[in-house]
Amino acid sequence: MNRQWKRWIPWSVAAALAIAAALSGRCAPTAPKAKKAAAGASDLAVAAQKTYVAPGDLDEFYMFSSGGHSGQIYVYGIPSMRHLSTIPVYTPYPATGYGFDDASKAMLGGLTWGDVHHPSLSETNGDYDGRWLFVNDMNGRLARIDLRDFKTKQILGPLPNVSGNHGSAFVTPNTEYSMMASRFSIPIPKGTTAPIEKYATDYKGVLVGVKIDPKSGQMALGWEILTPPFDWDLGDAGKKVSDGWMFWTCYNSERATGKLEVTASQRDRDYIAAVDWRAVEKAVAEGKGDLIGGVKVIDPRKVPGLVFLMPCGKSPHGVDVSPDGKYIVGSGKLQGVTTVFNFEKVQTAIRNKAFPGDEDGIPVLKYESIKDAEVPVGLGPLHTQFGPDGYAYTSLFVDSAIAKWKLGTWEVVDKVPMSYSIGHLAAAEGDTCSPKGKYLVGLNKLSHGRHLSVGPSQPESSQLVDISEEKMKILLDAFTEPEPHYAQIVKADKIKPIEVYPKDENKEPLAIWDVKDAGVTRQGNQVTVKVVLVRSTITPTAIEVNQGDTVRIAMTNIEQTTDELHGFGLLDYNINIVVDPGETKTVTFKADKPGVFPYYCTNFCSALHQEMQGYLIVKGKS
Ligand code: K7E
Ligand code: CUA
């Protein structure tokens, strides 16, 4: 054990004590009983002014926040922290009819939830380009949201061999790939079994490259890399000088099973994997790799030189590459320091083949030879974001604070407490090549009653922090939907959404634009209904079918006016469709219940919205 690792031990002990105390409730802050000023009146006035967005004015940034196991993405405006929109991705969302029409139902593939952790905006030259948002699901899936209309357009997966897609959906600087890594290891291919006692040898993790089509954003499974059964956690792509490399942290390099909080904390260190993804791409193109579960899988024992392991403090969470690509920041979750690795030193060590060891054929680099600094940020460093001026911001879970420090001098210049227990943080474009500064949001895990009580199921809290000056200042408490693991903040003018679907772009063959084309056609027991939705009638106003028919209703909202949505609610058949202006949606169902069933417009659309209704008549068999 070298000196470095020894120095960390007291930190680990202190951290363990702090966590134990927090868990036992001894440190639990008491809820404020009434509104109280946390700072002087003038500070509060400045904070209020900085976050106040006057009626009719617009926020400066969008924040796309992970919805965790709600399976959704939440869109907030910054600095107001107002919730603007919910984008359903892996979960049906009745408010927008998502998961009820044929197309979105097919995308969900029968699954009704997902667990979204890390949204990832598409990039060009390492900066957000405002085109797409990729989001992971723990269940081996990846989704693409088109920011032209803020709708989920594709869900890929569950992908073969992947169990627990946590280390995702990080894109490379020109959105060549969205990367993925398994948190849980399993015997592969999926579907085979091995006893838990053989975990260390027979269970495997995978690192995955999902290829993105540069024009359409279409995702396709590229390749996988076989790894020991480590629990891959978080990732970040190299940029500028480190472009072409991908980094992922892991815990449980012990390859332990059972009570991981004990068994996976035995070693002083875990790893950050460094993957030369351009070389992987080339190797796969040359036919290297084995076909496992239908995908090309590279085994580093057979194809060396693609993957390397950088030792890192035990149980690291975030790994974050600086805007210039020179530094890779990673920290043990129980440490009091964050380690800055130097990409050039990593390259030198690889060139010199300075590998003191290996893990199943993957070379391990020497910690001392690749690190530049250990920055004494405070206890429990989790995740780092960057500002435009060479500053880095690290969230500290155990200290419940954010530390601001300088790249290059490694000096900690400021700290601000968070209420309470910060997880990730998101600075404006703070993980790109050109961070914007100004604002940072602490995504806190607990709120401990800093809000009107809503019972035991308390909301998450997020805090907006002003980072425009030397000292960080908390501006606002906001209560976000669960579970805000990670978020990204992008300049609002980079996103250019449409407000109606242009009629001439509608390619749905069943779309109609005139009420005279509406009606029912039949082929045997297959019934097609073409419907027009326009203020304030659903045409046809009655639909007659026979019991046992398969009915497909295609409804076109022929409006070309902003905000004129119409809905189609048919309660007795669990049908709930919302159609945006210029859009066509279809729903297919079996008319198995005879009777008369009203349908109605669900979205308020006009003074005569209430009159927008009709009847489905299902004639009984006898
Ligand atoms: Cu920190 Cu899944 Cu990135 Cu939760 S993750 S906190
Ligand atoms: Cu259409 Cu209400």
XYZ file of C-alpha atoms and ligand atoms in Angstrom:
630
model
C 0.000 0.000 0.000
C 1.568 3.267 -1.010
C 1.380 6.502 0.944
C -1.418 7.870 -1.150
C -3.844 5.116 -0.324
C -2.939 5.337 3.351
C -3.747 9.009 3.408
C -7.247 8.265 2.145
C -8.171 5.906 4.917
C -8.988 8.494 7.580
C -11.223 10.201 5.044
C -13.026 6.958 4.392
C -13.522 6.417 8.093
C -14.772 9.960 8.576
C -17.087 9.549 5.624
C -18.449 6.280 6.944
C -19.131 7.939 10.293
C -20.822 10.876 8.615
C -22.998 8.559 6.567
C -23.856 6.453 9.607
C -24.789 9.600 11.524
C -26.914 10.853 8.655
C -28.650 7.479 8.379
C -29.355 7.376 12.093
C -31.014 10.748 11.753
C -28.759 12.495 14.236
C -27.676 15.005 11.676
C -31.103 15.393 10.118
C -31.833 19.093 9.860
C -35.053 20.239 11.488
C -37.716 21.569 9.200
C -38.155 25.329 9.196
C -41.421 26.186 10.930
C -42.117 29.357 9.023
C -40.692 31.517 6.285
C -37.399 32.885 7.422
C -34.824 35.012 5.753
C -31.601 33.059 5.220
C -29.594 36.142 4.349
C -29.833 39.884 4.564
C -32.752 41.601 2.865
C -30.628 43.095 0.102
C -29.071 39.691 -0.744
C -32.551 38.239 -1.017
C -33.661 41.114 -3.227
C -30.680 40.517 -5.538
C -31.422 36.776 -5.644
C -35.075 37.439 -6.383
C -34.184 39.799 -9.184
C -31.724 37.348 -10.716
C -34.294 34.572 -10.860
C -37.376 36.640 -11.664
C -38.583 36.180 -15.193
C -41.279 38.800 -15.731
C -44.644 37.798 -17.239
C -44.145 37.328 -20.962
C -40.347 37.171 -20.676
C -38.429 34.001 -21.421
C -35.812 32.045 -19.539
C -32.244 32.164 -20.777
C -31.574 28.421 -20.599
C -33.389 25.117 -20.874
C -32.610 22.444 -18.318
C -33.314 18.843 -19.320
C -33.545 16.855 -16.135
C -33.600 13.096 -15.738
C -36.873 11.702 -14.450
C -35.281 8.600 -12.920
C -37.761 5.760 -12.582
C -40.614 7.988 -13.726
C -39.157 7.128 -17.143
C -39.520 10.719 -18.277
C -37.544 13.891 -18.933
C -38.557 17.154 -17.287
C -37.873 20.473 -18.949
C -37.236 23.494 -16.731
C -36.465 27.111 -17.554
C -33.343 28.637 -15.988
C -33.106 30.905 -14.024
C -36.793 30.760 -13.085
C -36.675 26.980 -12.436
C -40.210 26.842 -13.803
C -41.309 23.413 -15.005
C -42.158 23.936 -18.679
C -42.807 20.490 -20.016
C -42.652 16.766 -19.426
C -41.312 14.558 -22.197
C -42.508 10.990 -21.749
C -39.897 8.482 -22.902
C -40.187 5.033 -21.310
C -43.523 5.464 -19.540
C -47.029 6.054 -20.862
C -48.144 9.614 -20.163
C -51.885 10.172 -20.453
C -51.495 13.970 -20.563
C -49.988 13.777 -24.048
C -51.524 10.466 -25.032
C -48.035 8.917 -25.126
C -48.132 5.136 -25.026
C -51.759 4.942 -26.197
C -51.465 5.396 -29.961
C -50.089 2.632 -32.196
C -46.673 4.224 -32.847
C -45.693 5.100 -29.265
C -47.191 1.853 -27.940
C -44.981 -0.074 -30.378
C -41.941 1.933 -29.246
C -42.583 1.039 -25.594
C -42.808 -2.621 -26.571
C -45.082 -3.622 -23.699
C -42.846 -2.182 -20.974
C -44.466 0.448 -18.778
C -41.510 2.008 -17.013
C -37.865 2.840 -17.436
C -35.182 4.360 -15.242
C -33.618 7.445 -16.809
C -30.371 8.703 -15.275
C -28.233 10.689 -17.699
C -29.672 12.866 -20.444
C -27.129 13.653 -23.144
C -27.599 16.452 -25.675
C -26.183 15.886 -29.137
C -22.926 17.690 -29.843
C -21.009 19.147 -32.769
C -17.317 19.848 -32.101
C -17.873 19.205 -28.416
C -20.692 21.743 -27.980
C -24.433 21.180 -27.740
C -25.983 21.566 -31.193
C -29.639 21.534 -30.121
C -30.679 18.633 -32.350
C -31.383 15.628 -30.160
C -31.438 14.478 -26.587
C -30.393 10.909 -25.837
C -31.475 9.299 -22.580
C -30.625 5.962 -21.048
C -32.876 3.435 -19.397
C -31.417 1.026 -16.880
C -33.132 -1.771 -18.802
C -30.517 -1.758 -21.596
C -32.344 0.814 -23.668
C -31.489 4.125 -25.220
C -33.962 6.697 -26.530
C -33.697 9.660 -28.836
C -35.809 12.760 -28.328
C -36.007 15.128 -31.287
C -35.676 18.693 -30.017
C -37.508 19.985 -33.069
C -40.754 18.831 -31.476
C -39.622 17.576 -28.032
C -40.928 14.081 -28.786
C -39.414 10.654 -28.298
C -38.669 9.289 -31.758
C -36.809 6.038 -31.186
C -36.202 3.544 -28.418
C -33.381 1.075 -29.080
C -33.123 -2.118 -27.066
C -33.114 -3.738 -24.574
C -29.702 -4.464 -26.097
C -28.128 -7.918 -25.919
C -25.685 -8.730 -23.086
C -26.418 -5.463 -21.225
C -27.790 -5.628 -17.708
C -28.424 -2.331 -15.945
C -27.524 0.359 -18.455
C -26.324 3.013 -16.007
C -23.137 4.339 -17.645
C -25.073 6.016 -20.436
C -26.136 8.004 -22.591
C -22.917 10.022 -22.980
C -22.306 11.207 -26.518
C -18.953 11.704 -28.221
C -17.988 15.249 -29.394
C -19.563 14.885 -32.830
C -22.341 12.523 -31.733
C -20.682 9.613 -33.496
C -21.747 7.410 -30.602
C -23.908 7.403 -27.553
C -22.024 5.236 -25.074
C -23.418 2.679 -22.665
C -22.026 0.516 -19.864
C -23.522 -2.220 -17.713
C -23.966 -1.672 -14.003
C -24.922 -5.261 -13.248
C -22.868 -8.132 -14.545
C -24.484 -11.352 -15.717
C -23.403 -14.503 -17.514
C -23.555 -13.716 -21.203
C -25.194 -14.168 -23.587
C -28.268 -13.075 -21.637
C -30.465 -16.052 -20.925
C -27.630 -18.348 -19.813
C -26.959 -18.992 -16.116
C -23.994 -19.566 -13.794
C -23.976 -19.938 -9.996
C -23.311 -16.784 -7.961
C -20.170 -18.490 -6.566
C -18.708 -18.173 -10.062
C -19.375 -14.442 -10.208
C -15.708 -13.415 -10.486
C -15.058 -15.531 -13.535
C -18.347 -16.324 -15.263
C -20.227 -13.055 -14.922
C -19.329 -10.252 -17.325
C -19.834 -6.559 -17.777
C -19.952 -4.821 -21.137
C -19.044 -1.417 -22.538
C -21.192 -0.544 -25.524
C -20.970 1.838 -28.472
C -24.337 2.794 -29.969
C -23.764 4.308 -33.405
C -25.687 7.465 -34.280
C -26.553 8.368 -37.855
C -25.223 11.932 -38.282
C -28.155 13.022 -40.468
C -31.171 11.353 -38.917
C -30.004 10.607 -35.400
C -31.089 6.990 -35.924
C -29.408 4.734 -33.343
C -27.974 1.288 -34.082
C -25.959 -1.120 -31.935
C -22.288 -0.792 -32.940
C -20.102 -2.993 -30.753
C -19.526 -4.242 -27.227
C -16.398 -4.820 -25.137
C -16.269 -7.672 -22.652
C -15.063 -6.704 -19.164
C -14.611 -8.323 -15.764
C -17.738 -8.201 -13.597
C -17.162 -4.659 -12.348
C -20.168 -2.411 -11.812
C -19.746 0.305 -14.431
C -21.108 3.562 -13.163
C -20.671 6.834 -15.038
C -18.907 8.020 -18.160
C -17.733 10.967 -20.182
C -16.249 11.175 -23.643
C -12.838 12.691 -24.229
C -12.828 15.952 -26.143
C -10.332 18.042 -28.140
C -6.909 16.511 -27.255
C -8.614 13.422 -25.775
C -11.224 13.108 -28.542
C -11.493 9.468 -29.570
C -11.364 8.217 -25.997
C -14.156 7.296 -23.651
C -13.949 7.054 -19.856
C -16.110 5.106 -17.419
C -15.873 4.685 -13.649
C -16.607 1.442 -11.875
C -17.129 0.160 -8.370
C -16.861 -3.424 -7.160
C -13.519 -4.138 -8.794
C -13.405 -6.704 -5.941
C -15.828 -8.763 -8.079
C -17.747 -9.323 -4.886
C -21.298 -10.478 -4.346
C -23.703 -10.284 -1.445
C -23.667 -7.212 0.769
C -21.801 -4.899 -1.592
C -21.618 -1.962 0.823
C -19.135 -4.145 2.699
C -17.847 -6.668 0.171
C -17.242 -4.156 -2.605
C -15.384 -1.720 -0.364
C -12.419 -3.882 0.570
C -9.919 -2.495 -1.855
C -8.630 1.046 -1.610
C -9.241 1.662 -5.220
C -11.450 0.958 -8.164
C -10.951 1.983 -11.755
C -11.702 4.357 -14.541
C -11.684 2.530 -17.868
C -10.105 4.410 -20.762
C -11.310 3.132 -24.139
C -9.799 4.084 -27.489
C -13.161 3.959 -29.277
C -11.799 4.845 -32.712
C -9.470 1.842 -32.456
C -12.408 -0.318 -31.332
C -14.401 0.843 -34.353
C -11.476 -0.049 -36.608
C -10.962 -3.466 -35.004
C -14.626 -4.328 -35.474
C -14.500 -3.120 -39.108
C -11.533 -5.463 -39.621
C -13.701 -8.352 -38.484
C -12.254 -8.731 -35.002
C -14.510 -9.715 -32.124
C -16.884 -12.607 -31.496
C -20.570 -12.700 -32.209
C -22.334 -13.016 -28.828
C -26.070 -12.520 -28.582
C -26.063 -11.177 -32.142
C -23.525 -8.401 -31.582
C -19.780 -8.079 -32.214
C -18.097 -8.345 -28.804
C -14.406 -7.510 -28.375
C -12.564 -9.559 -25.743
C -9.565 -7.439 -24.619
C -7.583 -10.634 -24.057
C -7.825 -11.449 -27.747
C -7.706 -7.878 -29.078
C -5.285 -5.929 -26.866
C -4.525 -2.205 -26.940
C -8.070 -0.867 -26.845
C -8.926 -0.677 -23.138
C -6.851 0.435 -20.120
C -7.663 0.804 -16.445
C -6.773 3.935 -14.476
C -6.794 3.304 -10.701
C -9.060 5.711 -8.852
C -10.187 6.187 -5.236
C -12.645 3.480 -4.213
C -16.232 3.554 -5.465
C -15.928 6.549 -7.778
C -19.078 8.072 -9.263
C -18.581 10.788 -11.867
C -15.714 10.971 -14.317
C -15.505 14.329 -16.022
C -13.286 15.593 -18.792
C -12.247 19.267 -18.673
C -13.360 21.610 -21.504
C -9.920 21.448 -23.157
C -9.869 17.659 -22.905
C -6.573 17.644 -20.999
C -7.809 16.508 -17.595
C -9.946 13.647 -16.414
C -11.460 14.250 -12.983
C -12.516 11.292 -10.859
C -12.840 10.660 -7.154
C -13.582 7.985 -4.630
C -17.050 8.611 -3.212
C -15.749 8.389 0.366
C -12.606 10.436 -0.118
C -11.825 14.005 0.800
C -10.006 14.727 -2.438
C -10.776 14.541 -6.107
C -8.063 13.268 -8.427
C -7.133 15.033 -11.628
C -5.612 12.682 -14.175
C -3.563 14.061 -17.048
C -4.543 12.669 -20.446
C -1.033 13.184 -21.833
C 0.433 11.174 -18.947
C -2.100 8.421 -19.599
C -0.965 8.318 -23.235
C 2.703 8.248 -22.241
C 2.116 5.379 -19.816
C 0.305 3.449 -22.540
C 3.088 4.114 -25.068
C 5.704 2.989 -22.533
C 3.626 -0.047 -21.649
C 4.040 0.894 -17.986
C 1.473 -1.605 -16.746
C 2.049 -2.867 -13.196
C -0.808 -5.334 -13.536
C -3.895 -6.389 -15.430
C -7.505 -7.464 -14.965
C -8.480 -10.301 -17.297
C -5.997 -9.040 -19.876
C -6.859 -5.343 -19.501
C -3.678 -3.434 -18.541
C -3.791 -1.430 -15.316
C -1.873 1.861 -15.309
C 0.045 3.206 -12.346
C -1.900 5.778 -10.325
C 1.145 7.899 -9.455
C 2.296 8.104 -13.057
C -0.947 9.418 -14.556
C -2.268 11.837 -11.934
C -1.578 15.548 -11.877
C -3.173 16.517 -8.584
C -5.360 15.584 -5.685
C -7.597 18.532 -4.998
C -8.798 18.761 -1.372
C -12.398 19.560 -2.278
C -14.073 18.067 0.797
C -15.904 14.879 1.712
C -17.758 12.681 -0.708
C -16.911 14.174 -4.123
C -19.372 12.856 -6.686
C -19.407 14.790 -9.887
C -17.649 17.765 -11.482
C -18.803 20.435 -13.929
C -16.866 23.294 -15.463
C -17.146 27.045 -15.924
C -15.883 29.219 -18.795
C -12.981 30.642 -16.805
C -10.958 27.592 -15.809
C -12.974 26.803 -12.689
C -14.378 23.418 -11.792
C -17.337 22.718 -9.502
C -17.498 19.456 -7.588
C -20.553 18.193 -5.713
C -19.830 16.766 -2.259
C -22.460 14.318 -1.076
C -21.166 13.745 2.448
C -20.348 17.415 3.089
C -23.584 18.390 1.313
C -21.818 21.218 -0.478
C -20.307 22.377 -3.742
C -16.590 23.153 -3.972
C -15.218 25.570 -6.556
C -11.616 25.017 -7.572
C -9.191 26.143 -10.224
C -7.829 23.902 -12.951
C -4.048 24.081 -13.120
C -3.422 25.632 -9.703
C -5.743 23.058 -8.037
C -6.689 25.600 -5.435
C -10.103 25.347 -3.743
C -11.456 28.893 -3.771
C -15.012 28.626 -2.469
C -17.599 26.303 -1.004
C -21.346 26.633 -0.689
C -23.582 24.354 1.419
C -26.474 22.541 -0.251
C -29.788 21.607 1.357
C -29.463 18.639 1.391
C -27.162 15.890 0.170
C -26.295 16.899 -3.354
C -25.889 14.190 -5.992
C -25.007 15.453 -9.411
C -24.735 19.075 -10.423
C -25.331 20.740 -13.762
C -23.666 23.981 -14.850
C -24.757 25.806 -17.996
C -23.186 23.743 -20.814
C -20.780 22.704 -18.061
C -19.768 19.377 -19.619
C -18.961 20.783 -23.084
C -15.932 22.417 -24.706
C -17.464 25.874 -24.083
C -19.129 26.124 -20.660
C -21.362 29.161 -20.296
C -21.012 29.814 -16.551
C -23.652 31.999 -14.877
C -25.784 29.267 -13.343
C -25.343 25.911 -11.768
C -28.041 23.641 -10.381
C -27.394 21.333 -7.445
C -29.522 18.208 -7.815
C -30.109 17.363 -4.184
C -31.260 14.018 -2.929
C -33.217 15.251 0.068
C -35.412 18.239 0.787
C -36.118 17.645 4.507
C -39.154 19.847 4.667
C -37.909 23.022 2.983
C -41.383 23.224 1.476
C -45.025 22.969 2.477
C -45.476 19.473 3.780
C -46.933 16.995 1.319
C -46.689 13.964 3.544
C -43.968 11.340 3.815
C -43.275 11.131 0.085
C -41.232 14.303 -0.076
C -40.183 15.972 -3.308
C -36.595 16.191 -4.469
C -34.971 19.548 -4.136
C -32.798 21.383 -6.587
C -30.997 24.612 -5.866
C -30.020 27.264 -8.350
C -26.572 28.700 -7.692
C -25.148 31.903 -9.124
C -21.601 31.202 -10.356
C -21.056 34.490 -12.164
C -18.949 35.932 -9.362
C -16.030 34.810 -7.247
C -18.307 33.595 -4.453
C -21.079 31.170 -5.282
C -24.542 32.222 -4.107
C -27.698 30.185 -3.720
C -30.511 31.957 -5.545
C -33.503 29.661 -5.387
C -34.938 26.421 -4.011
C -36.982 24.405 -6.478
C -38.720 21.093 -6.038
C -38.232 18.854 -8.988
C -40.023 15.716 -10.034
C -38.278 12.503 -9.019
C -35.598 11.474 -9.578
C -33.133 14.119 -10.765
C -29.969 12.077 -11.200
C -28.423 14.289 -13.818
C -29.445 17.240 -15.962
C -28.008 19.331 -18.761
C -28.459 23.063 -19.208
C -28.335 24.550 -22.699
C -28.612 28.113 -24.026
C -32.220 28.574 -25.083
C -31.342 30.019 -28.493
C -29.699 26.737 -29.513
C -33.052 24.968 -29.480
C -35.399 25.791 -32.336
C -38.663 23.937 -31.864
C -41.567 24.024 -34.314
C -45.010 24.863 -32.980
C -47.201 23.079 -35.515
C -46.441 20.122 -37.786
C -46.403 21.537 -41.338
C -49.168 19.886 -43.361
C -46.845 19.074 -46.275
C -44.541 17.070 -43.979
C -47.333 14.712 -42.895
C -46.478 11.338 -44.452
C -49.134 9.240 -42.706
C -51.028 7.431 -45.516
C -54.295 7.621 -43.573
C -54.118 11.401 -43.067
C -57.052 13.394 -44.437
C -57.481 17.162 -44.498
C -61.154 17.575 -45.386
C -64.173 16.472 -43.381
C -65.735 15.074 -46.560
C -63.025 12.367 -46.612
C -63.853 11.259 -43.070
C -65.714 8.008 -42.439
C -65.640 4.249 -42.059
C -64.361 1.701 -44.604
C -64.481 -2.045 -44.100
C -62.588 -5.073 -45.433
C -64.055 -8.193 -43.846
C -63.814 -7.530 -40.131
C -61.002 -4.986 -40.537
C -62.439 -1.518 -40.130
C -60.576 1.702 -40.884
C -61.928 4.998 -39.617
C -60.553 8.274 -40.901
C -61.228 11.092 -38.484
C -60.783 14.843 -38.734
C -60.224 16.858 -35.581
C -60.834 20.573 -35.925
C -62.617 23.161 -33.778
C -65.138 22.077 -32.604
C -66.189 18.763 -34.127
C -64.821 15.243 -34.265
C -65.861 14.040 -37.742
C -67.492 11.559 -38.084
C -69.730 12.240 -35.106
C -70.757 8.589 -34.980
C -68.770 5.451 -35.806
C -70.609 2.178 -36.305
C -68.789 -1.160 -36.163
C -69.639 -4.781 -35.370
C -68.609 -6.647 -32.257
C -65.386 -8.543 -33.007
C -64.143 -6.073 -35.626
C -60.566 -4.887 -35.514
C -60.902 -1.132 -35.648
C -58.148 1.234 -36.681
C -58.886 4.888 -36.136
C -56.602 7.412 -37.844
C -57.153 10.922 -36.608
C -55.704 14.046 -38.166
C -55.708 17.376 -36.415
C -56.013 19.643 -39.463
C -55.355 22.820 -37.488
C -52.253 24.815 -38.423
C -52.661 27.164 -35.476
C -50.266 27.182 -32.516
C -51.500 25.444 -29.376
C -54.669 24.021 -30.981
C -54.389 20.458 -29.752
C -57.325 18.094 -29.793
C -57.785 14.871 -27.947
C -59.790 11.717 -28.483
C -60.897 10.064 -25.264
C -62.881 6.834 -25.373
C -63.178 5.808 -21.750
C -64.725 2.369 -22.136
C -61.921 1.162 -24.415
C -59.057 2.835 -22.529
C -58.241 5.002 -25.548
C -56.587 8.368 -24.936
C -55.048 10.061 -27.949
C -53.789 13.628 -28.194
C -53.088 15.020 -31.654
C -50.985 18.140 -32.172
C -51.758 20.618 -34.984
C -50.899 19.029 -38.355
C -50.319 15.589 -36.836
C -51.976 12.234 -37.530
C -52.125 9.438 -34.983
C -53.617 5.983 -35.236
C -55.001 3.624 -32.638
C -55.991 0.016 -33.258
C -58.245 -2.035 -31.008
C -60.617 -4.955 -31.014
C -64.256 -3.908 -30.600
C -65.040 -6.778 -28.241
C -67.612 -5.035 -26.028
C -71.022 -4.292 -27.558
C -72.785 -1.067 -26.687
C -72.769 2.648 -27.259
C -69.609 4.443 -26.144
C -69.113 8.199 -26.238
C -65.850 9.745 -27.375
C -64.843 13.319 -26.715
C -62.091 15.887 -27.123
C -59.845 15.850 -24.047
C -57.841 19.032 -24.666
C -59.553 22.345 -24.144
C -59.609 23.893 -27.604
C -62.404 26.434 -27.978
C -65.542 27.886 -26.463
C -67.369 24.843 -27.855
C -64.744 22.327 -26.707
C -67.351 20.662 -24.549
C -69.513 20.045 -27.637
C -66.662 18.219 -29.404
C -67.968 14.668 -28.910
C -69.459 11.629 -30.689
C -70.457 7.966 -30.323
C -68.852 4.644 -31.101
C -71.631 2.114 -31.654
C -70.525 -1.500 -31.415
C -73.363 -3.698 -32.631
C -73.702 -6.995 -30.750
C -73.249 -10.329 -32.547
C -76.730 -11.846 -32.341
Cu -25.533 9.899 -9.443
Cu -27.489 7.253 -11.787
Cu -25.494 9.413 -12.234
Cu -28.238 8.787 -9.365
S -26.603 8.662 -10.713
S -27.282 10.304 -8.137
Cu -60.951 19.894 -29.464
Cu -61.376 20.295 -27.234
